Short mmCIF file of C-alpha atoms in Angstrom, two decimals:
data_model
loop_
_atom_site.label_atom_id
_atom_site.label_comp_id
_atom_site.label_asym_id
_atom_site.label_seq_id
_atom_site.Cartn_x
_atom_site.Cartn_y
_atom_site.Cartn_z
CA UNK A 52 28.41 1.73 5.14
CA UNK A 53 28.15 1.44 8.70
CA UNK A 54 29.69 4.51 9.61
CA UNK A 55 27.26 6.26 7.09
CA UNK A 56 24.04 4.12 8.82
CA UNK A 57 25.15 5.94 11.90
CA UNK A 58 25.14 9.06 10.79
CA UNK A 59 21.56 8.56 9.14
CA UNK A 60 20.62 7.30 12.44
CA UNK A 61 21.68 10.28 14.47
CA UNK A 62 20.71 12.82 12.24
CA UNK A 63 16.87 11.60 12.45
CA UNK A 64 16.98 11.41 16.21
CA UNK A 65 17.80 14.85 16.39
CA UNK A 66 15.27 15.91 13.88
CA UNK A 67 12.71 13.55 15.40
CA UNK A 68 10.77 16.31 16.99
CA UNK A 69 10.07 17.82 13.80
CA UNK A 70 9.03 15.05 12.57
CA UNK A 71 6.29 14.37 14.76
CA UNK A 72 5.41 17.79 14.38
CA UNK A 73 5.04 16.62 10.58
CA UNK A 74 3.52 13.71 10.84
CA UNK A 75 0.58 15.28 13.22
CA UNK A 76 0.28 17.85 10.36
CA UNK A 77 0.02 15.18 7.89
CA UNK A 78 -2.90 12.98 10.30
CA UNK A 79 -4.89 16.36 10.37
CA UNK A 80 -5.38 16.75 6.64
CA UNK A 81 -5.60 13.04 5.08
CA UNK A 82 -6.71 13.31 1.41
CA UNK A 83 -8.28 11.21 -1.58
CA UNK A 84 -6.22 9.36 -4.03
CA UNK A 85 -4.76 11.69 -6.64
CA UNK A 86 -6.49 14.58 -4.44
CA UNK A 87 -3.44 14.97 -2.05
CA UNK A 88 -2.83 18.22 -2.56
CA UNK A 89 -2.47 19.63 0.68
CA UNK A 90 -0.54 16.55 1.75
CA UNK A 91 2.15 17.19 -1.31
CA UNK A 92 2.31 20.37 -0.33
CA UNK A 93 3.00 19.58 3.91
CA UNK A 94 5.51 16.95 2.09
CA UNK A 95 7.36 19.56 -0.33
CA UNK A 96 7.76 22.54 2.79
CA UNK A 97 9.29 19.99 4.85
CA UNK A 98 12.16 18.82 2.03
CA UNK A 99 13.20 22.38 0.98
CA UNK A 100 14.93 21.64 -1.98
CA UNK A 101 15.30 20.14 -4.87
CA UNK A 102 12.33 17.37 -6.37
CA UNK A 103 9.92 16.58 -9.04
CA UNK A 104 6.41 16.99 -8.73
CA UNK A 105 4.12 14.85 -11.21
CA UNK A 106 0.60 16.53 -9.88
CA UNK A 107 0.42 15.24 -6.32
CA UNK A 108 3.76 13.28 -6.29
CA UNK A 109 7.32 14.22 -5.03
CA UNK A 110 10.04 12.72 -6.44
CA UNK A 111 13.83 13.38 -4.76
CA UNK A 112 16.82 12.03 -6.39
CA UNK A 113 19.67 11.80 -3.51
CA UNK A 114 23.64 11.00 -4.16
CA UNK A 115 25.44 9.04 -7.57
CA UNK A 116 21.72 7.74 -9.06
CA UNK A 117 24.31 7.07 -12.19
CA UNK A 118 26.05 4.51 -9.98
CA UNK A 119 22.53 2.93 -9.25
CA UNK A 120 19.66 4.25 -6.73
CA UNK A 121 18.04 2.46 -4.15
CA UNK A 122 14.09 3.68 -4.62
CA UNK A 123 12.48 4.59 -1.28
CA UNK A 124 8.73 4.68 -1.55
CA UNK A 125 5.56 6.09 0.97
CA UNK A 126 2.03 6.76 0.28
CA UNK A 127 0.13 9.62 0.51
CA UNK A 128 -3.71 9.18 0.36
CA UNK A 129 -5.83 8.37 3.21
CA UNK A 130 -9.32 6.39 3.41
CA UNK A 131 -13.01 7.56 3.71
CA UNK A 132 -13.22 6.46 7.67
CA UNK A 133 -14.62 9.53 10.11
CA UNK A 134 -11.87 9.55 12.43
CA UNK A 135 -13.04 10.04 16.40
CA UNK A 136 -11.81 13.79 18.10
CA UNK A 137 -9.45 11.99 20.47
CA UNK A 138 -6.06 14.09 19.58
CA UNK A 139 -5.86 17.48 18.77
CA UNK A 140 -4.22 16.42 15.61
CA UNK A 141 -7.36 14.14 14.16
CA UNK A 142 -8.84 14.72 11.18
CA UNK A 143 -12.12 16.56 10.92
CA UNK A 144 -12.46 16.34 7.59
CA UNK A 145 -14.13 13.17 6.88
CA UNK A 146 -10.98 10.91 5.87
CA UNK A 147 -8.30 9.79 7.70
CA UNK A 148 -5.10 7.91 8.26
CA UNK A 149 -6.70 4.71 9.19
CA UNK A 150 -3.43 2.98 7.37
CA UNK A 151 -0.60 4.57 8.97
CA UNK A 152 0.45 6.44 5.83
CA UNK A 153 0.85 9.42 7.51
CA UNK A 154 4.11 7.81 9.72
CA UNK A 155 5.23 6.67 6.78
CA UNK A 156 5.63 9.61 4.90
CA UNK A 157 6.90 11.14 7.67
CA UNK A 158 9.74 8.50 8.19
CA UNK A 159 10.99 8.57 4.50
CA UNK A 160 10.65 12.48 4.56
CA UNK A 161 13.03 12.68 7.85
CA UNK A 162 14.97 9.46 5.80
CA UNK A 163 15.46 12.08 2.67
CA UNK A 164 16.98 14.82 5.17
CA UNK A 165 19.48 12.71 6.55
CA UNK A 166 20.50 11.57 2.89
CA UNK A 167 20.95 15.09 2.09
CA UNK A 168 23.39 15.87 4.84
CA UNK A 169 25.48 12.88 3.97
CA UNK A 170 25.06 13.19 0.26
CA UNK A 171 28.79 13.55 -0.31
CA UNK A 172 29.78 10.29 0.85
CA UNK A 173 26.89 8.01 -0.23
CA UNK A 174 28.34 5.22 -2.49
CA UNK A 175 24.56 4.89 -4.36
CA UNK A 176 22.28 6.99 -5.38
CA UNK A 177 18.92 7.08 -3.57
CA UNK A 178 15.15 8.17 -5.47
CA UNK A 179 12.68 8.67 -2.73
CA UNK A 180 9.05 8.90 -4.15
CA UNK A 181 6.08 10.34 -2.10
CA UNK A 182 3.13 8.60 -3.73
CA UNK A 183 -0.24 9.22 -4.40
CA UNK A 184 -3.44 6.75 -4.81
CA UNK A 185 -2.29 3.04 -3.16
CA UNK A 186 -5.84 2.72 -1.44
CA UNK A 187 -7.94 3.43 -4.42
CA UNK A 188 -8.01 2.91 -8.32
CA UNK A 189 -6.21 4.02 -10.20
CA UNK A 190 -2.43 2.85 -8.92
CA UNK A 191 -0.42 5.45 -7.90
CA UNK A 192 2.60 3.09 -8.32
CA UNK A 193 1.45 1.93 -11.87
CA UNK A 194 1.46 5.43 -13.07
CA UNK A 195 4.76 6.08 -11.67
CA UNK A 196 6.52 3.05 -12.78
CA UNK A 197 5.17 3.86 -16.72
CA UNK A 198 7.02 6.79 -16.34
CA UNK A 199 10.05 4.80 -14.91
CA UNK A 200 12.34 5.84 -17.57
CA UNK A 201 11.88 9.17 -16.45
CA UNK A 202 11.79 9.25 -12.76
CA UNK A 203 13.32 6.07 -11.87
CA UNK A 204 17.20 6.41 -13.51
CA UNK A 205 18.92 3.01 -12.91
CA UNK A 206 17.42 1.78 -10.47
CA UNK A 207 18.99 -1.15 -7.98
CA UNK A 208 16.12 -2.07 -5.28
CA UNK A 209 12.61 -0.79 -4.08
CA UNK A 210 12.23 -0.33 -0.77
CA UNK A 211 8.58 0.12 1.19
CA UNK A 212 8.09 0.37 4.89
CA UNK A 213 4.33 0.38 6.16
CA UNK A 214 3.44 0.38 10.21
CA UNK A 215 1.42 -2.95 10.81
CA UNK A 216 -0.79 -3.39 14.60
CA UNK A 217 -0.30 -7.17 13.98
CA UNK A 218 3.56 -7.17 14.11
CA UNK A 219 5.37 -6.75 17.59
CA UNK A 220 6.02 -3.27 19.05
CA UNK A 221 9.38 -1.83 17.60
CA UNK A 222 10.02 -4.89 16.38
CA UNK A 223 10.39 -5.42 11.98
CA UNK A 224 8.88 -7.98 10.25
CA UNK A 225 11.08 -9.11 6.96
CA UNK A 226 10.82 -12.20 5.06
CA UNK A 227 11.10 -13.42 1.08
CA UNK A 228 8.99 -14.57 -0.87
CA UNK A 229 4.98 -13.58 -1.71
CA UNK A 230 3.98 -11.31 1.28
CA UNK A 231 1.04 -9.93 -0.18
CA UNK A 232 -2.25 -11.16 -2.22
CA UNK A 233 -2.79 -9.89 -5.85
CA UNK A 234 -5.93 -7.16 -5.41
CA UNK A 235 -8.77 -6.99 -8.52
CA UNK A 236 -11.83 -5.60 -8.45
CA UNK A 237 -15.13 -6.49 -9.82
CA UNK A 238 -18.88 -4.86 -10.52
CA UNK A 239 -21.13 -7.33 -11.25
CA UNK A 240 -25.03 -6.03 -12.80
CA UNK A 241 -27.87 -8.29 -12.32
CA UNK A 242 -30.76 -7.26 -14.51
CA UNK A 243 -34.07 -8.86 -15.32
CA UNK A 244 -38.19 -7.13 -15.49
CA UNK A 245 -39.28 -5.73 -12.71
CA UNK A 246 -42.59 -5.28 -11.59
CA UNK A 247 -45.02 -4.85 -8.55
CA UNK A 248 -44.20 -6.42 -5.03
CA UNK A 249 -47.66 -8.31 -5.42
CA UNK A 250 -47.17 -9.61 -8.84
CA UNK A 251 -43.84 -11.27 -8.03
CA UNK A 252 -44.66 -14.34 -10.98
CA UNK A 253 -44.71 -11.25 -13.53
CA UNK A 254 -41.25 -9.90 -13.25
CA UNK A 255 -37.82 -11.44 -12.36
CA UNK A 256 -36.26 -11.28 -8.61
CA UNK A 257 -32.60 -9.83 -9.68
CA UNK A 258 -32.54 -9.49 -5.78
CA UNK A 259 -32.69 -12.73 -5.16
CA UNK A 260 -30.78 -13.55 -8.51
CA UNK A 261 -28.20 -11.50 -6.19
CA UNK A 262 -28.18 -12.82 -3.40
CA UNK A 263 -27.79 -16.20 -4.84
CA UNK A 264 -24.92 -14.98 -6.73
CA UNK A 265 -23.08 -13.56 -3.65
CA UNK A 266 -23.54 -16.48 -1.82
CA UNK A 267 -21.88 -18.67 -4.64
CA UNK A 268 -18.81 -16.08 -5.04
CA UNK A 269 -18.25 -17.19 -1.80
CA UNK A 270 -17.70 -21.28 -2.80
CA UNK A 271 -14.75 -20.25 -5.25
CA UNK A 272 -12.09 -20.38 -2.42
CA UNK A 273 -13.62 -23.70 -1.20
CA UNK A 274 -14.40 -25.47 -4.32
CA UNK A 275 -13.25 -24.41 -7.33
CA UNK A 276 -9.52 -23.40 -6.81
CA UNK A 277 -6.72 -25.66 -5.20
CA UNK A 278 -7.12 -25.69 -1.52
CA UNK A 279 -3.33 -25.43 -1.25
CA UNK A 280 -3.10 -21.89 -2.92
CA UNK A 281 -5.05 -19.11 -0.49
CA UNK A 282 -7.22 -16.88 -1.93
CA UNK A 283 -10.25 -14.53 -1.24
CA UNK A 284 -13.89 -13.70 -2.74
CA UNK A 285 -14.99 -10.39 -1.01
CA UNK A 286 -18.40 -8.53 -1.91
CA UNK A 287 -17.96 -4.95 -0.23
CA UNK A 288 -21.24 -3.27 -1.67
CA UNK A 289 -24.79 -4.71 -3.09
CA UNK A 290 -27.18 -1.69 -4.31
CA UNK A 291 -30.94 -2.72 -5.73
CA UNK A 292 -34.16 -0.93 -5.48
CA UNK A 293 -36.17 1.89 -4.24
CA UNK A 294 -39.26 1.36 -2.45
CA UNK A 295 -40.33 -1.47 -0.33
CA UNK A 296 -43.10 -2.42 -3.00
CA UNK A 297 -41.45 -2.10 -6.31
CA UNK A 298 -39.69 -5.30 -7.80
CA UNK A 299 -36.16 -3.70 -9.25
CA UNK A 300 -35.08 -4.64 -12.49
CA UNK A 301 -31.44 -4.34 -11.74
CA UNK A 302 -29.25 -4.92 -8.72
CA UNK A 303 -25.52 -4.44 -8.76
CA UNK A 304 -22.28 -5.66 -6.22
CA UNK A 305 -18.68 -4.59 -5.84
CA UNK A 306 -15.82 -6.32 -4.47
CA UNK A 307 -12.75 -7.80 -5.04
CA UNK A 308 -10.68 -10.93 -5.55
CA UNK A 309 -7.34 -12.23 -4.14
CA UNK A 310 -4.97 -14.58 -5.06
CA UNK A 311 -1.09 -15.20 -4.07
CA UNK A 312 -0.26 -16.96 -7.31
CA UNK A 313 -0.72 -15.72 -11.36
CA UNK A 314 -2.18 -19.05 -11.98
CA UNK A 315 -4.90 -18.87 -9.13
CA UNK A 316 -5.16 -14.87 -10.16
CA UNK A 317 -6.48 -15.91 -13.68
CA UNK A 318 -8.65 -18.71 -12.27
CA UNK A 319 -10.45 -16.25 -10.24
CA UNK A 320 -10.89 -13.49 -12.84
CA UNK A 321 -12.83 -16.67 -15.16
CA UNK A 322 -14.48 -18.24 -12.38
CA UNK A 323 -16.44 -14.56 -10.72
CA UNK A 324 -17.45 -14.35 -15.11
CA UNK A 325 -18.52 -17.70 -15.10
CA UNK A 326 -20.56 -17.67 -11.18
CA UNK A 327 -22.47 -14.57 -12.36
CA UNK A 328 -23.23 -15.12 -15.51
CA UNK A 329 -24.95 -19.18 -14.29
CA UNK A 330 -26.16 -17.71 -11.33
CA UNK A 331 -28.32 -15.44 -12.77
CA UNK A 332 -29.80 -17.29 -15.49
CA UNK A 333 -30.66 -19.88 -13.37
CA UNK A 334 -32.51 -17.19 -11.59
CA UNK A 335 -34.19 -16.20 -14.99
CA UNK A 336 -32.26 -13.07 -15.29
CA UNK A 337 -29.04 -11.95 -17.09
CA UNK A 338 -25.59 -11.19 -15.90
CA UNK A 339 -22.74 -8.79 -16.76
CA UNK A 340 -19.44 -8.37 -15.09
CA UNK A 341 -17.14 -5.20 -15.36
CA UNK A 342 -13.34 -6.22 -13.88
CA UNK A 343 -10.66 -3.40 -12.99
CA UNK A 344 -7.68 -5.40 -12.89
CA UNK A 345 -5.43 -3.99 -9.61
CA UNK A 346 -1.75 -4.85 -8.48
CA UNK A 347 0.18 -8.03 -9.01
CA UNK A 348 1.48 -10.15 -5.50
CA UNK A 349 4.06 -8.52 -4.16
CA UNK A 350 7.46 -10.39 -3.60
CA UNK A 351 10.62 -10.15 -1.67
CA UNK A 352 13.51 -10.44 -3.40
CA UNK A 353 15.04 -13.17 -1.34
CA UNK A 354 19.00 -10.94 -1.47
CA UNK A 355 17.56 -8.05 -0.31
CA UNK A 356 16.01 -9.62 2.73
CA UNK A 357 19.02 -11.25 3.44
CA UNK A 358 20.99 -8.25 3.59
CA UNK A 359 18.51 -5.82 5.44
CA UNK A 360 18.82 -8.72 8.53
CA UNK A 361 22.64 -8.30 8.35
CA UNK A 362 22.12 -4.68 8.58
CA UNK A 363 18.90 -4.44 10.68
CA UNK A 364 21.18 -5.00 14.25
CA UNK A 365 23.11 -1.87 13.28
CA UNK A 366 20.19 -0.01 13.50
CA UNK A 367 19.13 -1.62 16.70
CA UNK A 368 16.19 -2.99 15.18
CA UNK A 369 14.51 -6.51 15.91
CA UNK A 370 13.46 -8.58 13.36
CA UNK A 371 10.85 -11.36 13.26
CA UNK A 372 9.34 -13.47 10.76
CA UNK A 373 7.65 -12.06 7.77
CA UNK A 374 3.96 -11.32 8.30
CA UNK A 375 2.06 -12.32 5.42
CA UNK A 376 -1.19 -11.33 4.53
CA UNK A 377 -4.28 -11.52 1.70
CA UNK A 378 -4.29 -7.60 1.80
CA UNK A 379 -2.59 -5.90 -1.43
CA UNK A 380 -0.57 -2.79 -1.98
CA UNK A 381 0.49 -1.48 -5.50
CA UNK A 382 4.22 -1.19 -4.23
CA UNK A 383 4.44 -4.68 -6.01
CA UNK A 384 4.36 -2.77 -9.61
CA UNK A 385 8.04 -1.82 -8.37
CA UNK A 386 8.79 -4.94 -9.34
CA UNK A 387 8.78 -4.53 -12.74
CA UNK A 388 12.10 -2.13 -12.76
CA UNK A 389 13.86 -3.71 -9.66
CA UNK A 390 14.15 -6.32 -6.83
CA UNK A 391 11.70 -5.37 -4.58
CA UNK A 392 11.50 -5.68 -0.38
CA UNK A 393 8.72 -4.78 1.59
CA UNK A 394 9.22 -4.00 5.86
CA UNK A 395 6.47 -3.88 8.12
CA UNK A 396 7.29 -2.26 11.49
CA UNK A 397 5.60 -3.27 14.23
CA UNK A 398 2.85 0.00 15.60
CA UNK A 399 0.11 -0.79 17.04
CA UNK A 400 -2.84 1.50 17.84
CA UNK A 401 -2.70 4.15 21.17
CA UNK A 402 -6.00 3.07 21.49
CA UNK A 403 -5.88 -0.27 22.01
CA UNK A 404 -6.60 -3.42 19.84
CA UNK A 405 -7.38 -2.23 16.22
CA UNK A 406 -6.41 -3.44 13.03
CA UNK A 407 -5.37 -1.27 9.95
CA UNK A 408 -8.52 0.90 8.05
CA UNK A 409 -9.74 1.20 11.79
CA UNK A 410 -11.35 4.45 12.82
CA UNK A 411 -9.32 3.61 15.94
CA UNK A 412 -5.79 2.81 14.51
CA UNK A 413 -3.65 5.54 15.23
CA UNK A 414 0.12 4.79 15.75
CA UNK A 415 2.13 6.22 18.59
CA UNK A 416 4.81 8.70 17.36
CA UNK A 417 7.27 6.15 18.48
CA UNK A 418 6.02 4.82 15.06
CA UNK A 419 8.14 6.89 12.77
CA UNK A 420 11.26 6.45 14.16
CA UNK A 421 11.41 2.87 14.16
CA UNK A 422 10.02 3.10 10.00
CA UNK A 423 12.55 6.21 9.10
CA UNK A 424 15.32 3.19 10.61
CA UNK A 425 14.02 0.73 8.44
CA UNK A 426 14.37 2.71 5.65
CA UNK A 427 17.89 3.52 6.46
CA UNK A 428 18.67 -0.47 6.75
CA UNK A 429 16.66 -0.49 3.38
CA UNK A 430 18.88 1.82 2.02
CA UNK A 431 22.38 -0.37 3.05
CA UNK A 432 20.38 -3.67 1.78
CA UNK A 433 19.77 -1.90 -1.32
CA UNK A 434 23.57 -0.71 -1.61
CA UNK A 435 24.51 -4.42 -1.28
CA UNK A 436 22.27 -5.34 -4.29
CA UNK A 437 24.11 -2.44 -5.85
CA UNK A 438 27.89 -3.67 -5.21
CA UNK A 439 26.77 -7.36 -6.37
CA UNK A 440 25.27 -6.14 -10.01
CA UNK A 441 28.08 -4.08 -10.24
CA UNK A 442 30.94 -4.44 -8.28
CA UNK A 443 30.93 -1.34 -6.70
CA UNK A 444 33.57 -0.63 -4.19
CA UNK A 445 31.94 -1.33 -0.12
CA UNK A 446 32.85 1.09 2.25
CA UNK A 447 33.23 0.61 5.82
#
């Protein structure tokens, strides 16, 4: 396998200038979830050959996937965040990259090229899935991995590399264990009579019914779930009224819930119910909630991050300790068909200090080099899961 890693390794140096090239490309025309046409279509031009399109996702099968296949996965969509003109590659369309998917998918689709030219001699298969909606609702991932049967053929590992500002330049950052938060969503409607600003003892304040409400979502963490388990109440939108003397008779908030455990997850999902619906009748008013249950915690399989560290020095590549965070990503439905292991390489921002959905977060190219390596090492960690299920013969 090492020989093979070198190869991999080579190849994408050489094609690295392309791949800048593609990964400006990709910057310029960042898309909606499950609207990434355009970006599916940069993706598809650049591979050449052979894949599977489900609407906006590319799926490439790569060596013996009968012998087991190590799945390779990037996202696609980018976020609602007007991006400033500072490159001649920045979007202009409204959206952006503001997450780094674009290096992403441009180190797995320079990772897929290399696999091709070494395809003869790879001792596991390898699926590499370009894919769509992992900012917004619906999952891409969940509607990929109902399909697994299909798409995913016997599949060994998951791998997932995603630039991070908060990890050291070129440095990875791998570690087992719950990495990332479970993400649901909630709308909560507060309705009661309204009535006229002047009259305020005639009708029912669902504003302040609200803003009571909001305020309580946020003694959950504190209060009502074991201090020793982290986990987050965040309220991302309140919308209520229409003129400055008119009482609404409804006001409504959106936002989300955390958790790093299934225990505290379930907690959370009875406890928003249960603040709402108390909240606003002590207010006089009525409460209903409307939950859009998101992506699981997302785990490292404890083998696989053992064996990307043995390979990671191959690949020149420095590894620290595993950043972990209360942000989600729907990679963690992987783990329902394999062991899954999430890398986070180290990019931060060309223009200074800026954290990821930043208008200013835009990794240097540097950036998808140093992720198209990791997902070589992710392919040799997978290979190793591989040989122990099934006592596959390792090469040197």
């Amino acid at each position: 396998m090492k020989s093979l890693l070198k190869s991999l390794l080579g190849q994408i140096r050489e094609d690295s200038a392309r791949l800048v090239k593609l990964r400006h490309a990709l910057h310029a025309v960042p898309e909606p979830g499950n609207q990434e046409w355009e970006t599916a279509e940069l993706i598809r031009r650049y591979l050449g050959s052979t894949y599977h399109e489900i609407d906006t996702a590319t799926v490439v099968h790569i060596g013996p996937v009968e012998k087991g296949a190590v799945i390779l996965r990037a996202e696609l969509d980018g976020l609602e965040v007007a991006e400033p003109p500072r490159r001649d590659y920045a979007s202009t369309n409204g959206w952006m990259h503001a997450c780094g998917h674009d290096v992403n998918m441009a180190a797995l689709a320079g990772t897929v090229t290399a696999l091709r030219e070494v395809e003869d001699r790879l001792p596991v298969g390898v699926t590499a899935v370009f894919q769509p909606s992992e900012e917004t609702y619906p999952s891409g991932a969940r509607r990929l991995v109902n399909d697994a049967e299909r798409l995913f053929a016997n599949p060994v590992a998951a791998i997932a590399v995603h630039t991070h500002p908060r990890v050291p330049v070129n440095h990875v950052a791998v570690g087992e264990g719950t990495i990332n938060a479970s993400s649901d969503a909630f709308e909560i409607t507060i309705e009661g009579r309204g009535g006229h600003g002047g009259y305020p003892h005639e009708s029912d304040d669902v504003i302040g019914a609200m803003s009571a409400t909001i305020m309580a979502l946020q003694q959950i963490p504190g209060r009502r779930v074991d201090p020793l388990e982290p986990v987050v109440v965040s309220v991302g939108s309140v919308h209520s009224g229409t003129a400055p003397n008119v009482l609404p008779g409804s006001a409504t908030c959106t936002g989300t819930f955390r958790a790093m455990t299934a225990r505290s997850r379930t907690a959370l999902q009875e406890l928003v119910e249960e603040t709402a619906a108390a909240t606003a009748a002590a207010h006089g008013c009525r409460a209903s909630v409307r939950l859009e249950r998101g992506e699981p915690p997302l785990v490292n399989a404890p083998a696989l991050v053992e064996a990307f560290r043995r390979w990671a020095p191959e690949a020149s590549l420095p590894t620290v300790a595993q950043f972990r965070s209360m942000g989600a990503d729907d990679f963690s439905f992987f783990g329902e068909i394999a062991p899954t292991l999430m890398v986070f390489a180290g990019a931060p921002s060309q223009f200074g200090e800026a954290h990821l959905h930043s208008p200013d977060y835009v990794p240097h190219d540097e950036a998808v080099l140093l992720a198209a390596a990791a997902y070589c090492c992710g392919v040799a960690a997978g290979y190793e899961a591989a040989v122990e299920a099934d006592g596959l013969h390792s090469p040197q």
